[in-house]
Short mmCIF file of C-alpha atoms in Angstrom, two decimals:
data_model
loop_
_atom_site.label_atom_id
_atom_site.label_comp_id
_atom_site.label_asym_id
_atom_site.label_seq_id
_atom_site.Cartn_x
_atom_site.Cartn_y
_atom_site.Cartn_z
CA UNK B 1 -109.67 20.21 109.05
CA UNK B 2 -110.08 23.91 108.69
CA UNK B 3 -113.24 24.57 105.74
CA UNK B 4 -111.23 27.24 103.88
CA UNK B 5 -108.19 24.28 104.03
CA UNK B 6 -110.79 21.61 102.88
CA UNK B 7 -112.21 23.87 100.21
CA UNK B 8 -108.56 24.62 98.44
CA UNK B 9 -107.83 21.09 99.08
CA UNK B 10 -110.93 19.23 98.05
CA UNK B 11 -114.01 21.28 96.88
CA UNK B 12 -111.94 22.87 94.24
CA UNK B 13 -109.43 20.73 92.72
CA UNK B 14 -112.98 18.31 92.48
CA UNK B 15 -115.32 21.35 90.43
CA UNK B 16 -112.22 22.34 88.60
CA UNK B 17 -111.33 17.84 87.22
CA UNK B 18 -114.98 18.09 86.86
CA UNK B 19 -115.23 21.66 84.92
CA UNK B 20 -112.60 20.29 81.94
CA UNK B 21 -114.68 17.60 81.40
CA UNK B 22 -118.36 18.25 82.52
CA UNK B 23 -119.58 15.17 80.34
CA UNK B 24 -118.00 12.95 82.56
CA UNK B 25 -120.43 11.46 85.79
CA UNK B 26 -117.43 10.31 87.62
CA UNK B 27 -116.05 13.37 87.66
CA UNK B 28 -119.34 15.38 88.71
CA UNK B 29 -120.20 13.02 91.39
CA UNK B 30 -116.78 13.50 93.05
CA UNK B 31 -117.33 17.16 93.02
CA UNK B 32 -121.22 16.53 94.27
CA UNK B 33 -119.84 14.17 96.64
CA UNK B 34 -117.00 16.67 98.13
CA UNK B 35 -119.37 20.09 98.03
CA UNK B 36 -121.82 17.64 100.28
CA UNK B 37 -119.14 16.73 102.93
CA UNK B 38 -117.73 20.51 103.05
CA UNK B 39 -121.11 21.38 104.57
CA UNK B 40 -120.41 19.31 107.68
CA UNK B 41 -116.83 20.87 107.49
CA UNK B 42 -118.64 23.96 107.21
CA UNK B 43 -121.82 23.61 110.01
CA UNK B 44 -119.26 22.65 112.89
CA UNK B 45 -116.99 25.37 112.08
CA UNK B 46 -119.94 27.44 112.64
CA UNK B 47 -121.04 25.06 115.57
CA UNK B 48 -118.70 22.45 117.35
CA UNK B 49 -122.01 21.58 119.57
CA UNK B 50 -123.22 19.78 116.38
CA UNK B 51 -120.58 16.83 116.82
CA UNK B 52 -123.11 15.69 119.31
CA UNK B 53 -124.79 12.24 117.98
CA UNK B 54 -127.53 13.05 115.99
CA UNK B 55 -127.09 16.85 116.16
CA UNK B 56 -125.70 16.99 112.48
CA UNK B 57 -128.33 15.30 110.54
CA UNK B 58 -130.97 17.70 111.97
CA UNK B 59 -128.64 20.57 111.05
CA UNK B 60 -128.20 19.29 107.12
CA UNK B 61 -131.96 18.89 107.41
CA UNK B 62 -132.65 22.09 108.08
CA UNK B 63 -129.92 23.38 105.38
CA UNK B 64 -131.05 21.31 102.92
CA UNK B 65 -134.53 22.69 103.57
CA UNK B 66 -133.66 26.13 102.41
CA UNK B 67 -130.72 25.31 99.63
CA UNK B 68 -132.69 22.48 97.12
CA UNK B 69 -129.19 22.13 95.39
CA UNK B 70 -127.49 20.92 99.05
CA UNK B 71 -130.63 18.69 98.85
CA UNK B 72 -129.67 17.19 95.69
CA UNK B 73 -126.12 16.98 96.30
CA UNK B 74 -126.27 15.53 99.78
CA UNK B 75 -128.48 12.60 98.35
CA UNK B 76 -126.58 11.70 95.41
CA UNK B 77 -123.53 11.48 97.91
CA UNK B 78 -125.36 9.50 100.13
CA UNK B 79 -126.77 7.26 97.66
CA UNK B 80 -123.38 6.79 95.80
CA UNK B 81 -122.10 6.06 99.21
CA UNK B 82 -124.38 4.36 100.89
CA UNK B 83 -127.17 2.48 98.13
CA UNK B 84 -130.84 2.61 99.37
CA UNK B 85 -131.37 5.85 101.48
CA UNK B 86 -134.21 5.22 104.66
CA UNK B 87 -133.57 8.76 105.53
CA UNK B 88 -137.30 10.55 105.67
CA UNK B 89 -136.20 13.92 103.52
CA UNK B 90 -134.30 12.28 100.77
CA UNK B 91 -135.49 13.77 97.12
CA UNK B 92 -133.21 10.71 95.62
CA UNK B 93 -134.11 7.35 97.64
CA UNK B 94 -132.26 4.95 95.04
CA UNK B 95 -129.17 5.75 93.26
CA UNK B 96 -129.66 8.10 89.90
CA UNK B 97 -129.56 6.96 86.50
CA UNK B 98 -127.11 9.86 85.01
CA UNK B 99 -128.50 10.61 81.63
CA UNK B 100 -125.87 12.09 79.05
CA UNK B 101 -127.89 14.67 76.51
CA UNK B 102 -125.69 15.86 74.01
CA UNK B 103 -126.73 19.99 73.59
CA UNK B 104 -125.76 20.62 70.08
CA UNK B 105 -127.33 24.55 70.71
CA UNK B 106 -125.72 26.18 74.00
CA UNK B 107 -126.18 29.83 74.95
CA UNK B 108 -124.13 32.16 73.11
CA UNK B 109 -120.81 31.84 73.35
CA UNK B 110 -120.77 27.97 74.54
CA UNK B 111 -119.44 25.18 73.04
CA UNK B 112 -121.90 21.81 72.02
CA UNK B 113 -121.19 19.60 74.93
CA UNK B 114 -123.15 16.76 76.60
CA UNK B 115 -125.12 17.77 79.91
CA UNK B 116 -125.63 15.12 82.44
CA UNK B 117 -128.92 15.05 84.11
CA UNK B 118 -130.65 12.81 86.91
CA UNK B 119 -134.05 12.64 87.96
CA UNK B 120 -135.28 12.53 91.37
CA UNK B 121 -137.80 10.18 92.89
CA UNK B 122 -140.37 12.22 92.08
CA UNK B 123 -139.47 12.59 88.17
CA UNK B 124 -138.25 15.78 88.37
CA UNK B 125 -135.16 16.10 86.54
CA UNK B 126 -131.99 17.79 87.45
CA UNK B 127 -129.33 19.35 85.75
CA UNK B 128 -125.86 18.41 87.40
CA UNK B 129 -123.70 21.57 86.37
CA UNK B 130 -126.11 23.77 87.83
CA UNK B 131 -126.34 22.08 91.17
CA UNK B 132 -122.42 21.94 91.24
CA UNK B 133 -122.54 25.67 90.90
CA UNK B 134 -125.42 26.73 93.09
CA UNK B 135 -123.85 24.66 95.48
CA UNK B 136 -120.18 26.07 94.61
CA UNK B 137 -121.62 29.75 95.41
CA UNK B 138 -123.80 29.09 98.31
CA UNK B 139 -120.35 27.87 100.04
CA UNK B 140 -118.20 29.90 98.43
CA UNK B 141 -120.79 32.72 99.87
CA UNK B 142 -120.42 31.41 103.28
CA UNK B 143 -116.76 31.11 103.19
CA UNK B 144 -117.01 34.76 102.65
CA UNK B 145 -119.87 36.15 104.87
CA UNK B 146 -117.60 33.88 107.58
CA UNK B 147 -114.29 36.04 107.21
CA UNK B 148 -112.76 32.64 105.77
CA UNK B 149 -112.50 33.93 101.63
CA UNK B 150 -111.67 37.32 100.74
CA UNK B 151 -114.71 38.79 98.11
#
């Protein structure tokens, strides 16, 4: 498939069930879980060689490498998916706890709602709206930068 037809078709019908109800893990790990498989969409748009066996994991690698929220969203797909990760540059080895933290004082302008967070394997925690929209606008960048999204 096409990434600009994947990304109207998947990536954002998932961030937009997710953005109505951002409390809700289900619905953040299905839009985690389809920003992480738009970047293979994505890399063999920009590179068909990379269907060669083992050719994409050393490409996501090296992506994830530079963009820590493709980092975090890659492993929670891959530990939702798959359990246990043995991959050497997972952050998240075992699936994340989601913790629910109800923010009674948002910025200005924002509503009291409940932020879901998960920590990686090294305690650090991470706030799941934010990686859902760094991730969002890296892609949505590349989309762009491509000739595949009008700015």
């Amino acid at each position: 498939m096409e990434p600009r037809a994947f990304w109207d078709q998947f990536v954002l019908p998932a961030i937009i069930d997710w953005f109505h109800c951002e409390g809700d893990a289900r619905r953040a790990t299905i839009a985690l879980c389809e920003l992480d498989n738009f970047a293979e969409h994505m890399l063999l748009f920009l590179d068909p060689s990379l269907a060669s066996r083992g050719m994409m994991g050393r490409a996501r690698d090296r992506l994830c490498a530079h963009v820590a929220a493709l980092s975090i969203a890659r492993d929670i797909h891959d530990t939702h998916k798959h359990g246990r990760l043995s991959r050497k540059t997972a952050a998240i080895v075992t699936p994340p706890v989601v913790e629910n933290v109800w923010n009674p004082f948002p910025p200005l302008g924002d509503l009291p709602s409940t932020e879901l967070w998960i920590k990686d394997d090294a305690g650090k925690r991470h706030e799941l709206s934010g990686i859902i929209w760094q991730c969002r606008d890296y892609w949505r960048a590349e989309l762009v930068r491509n000739g595949l999204l009008a700015d």
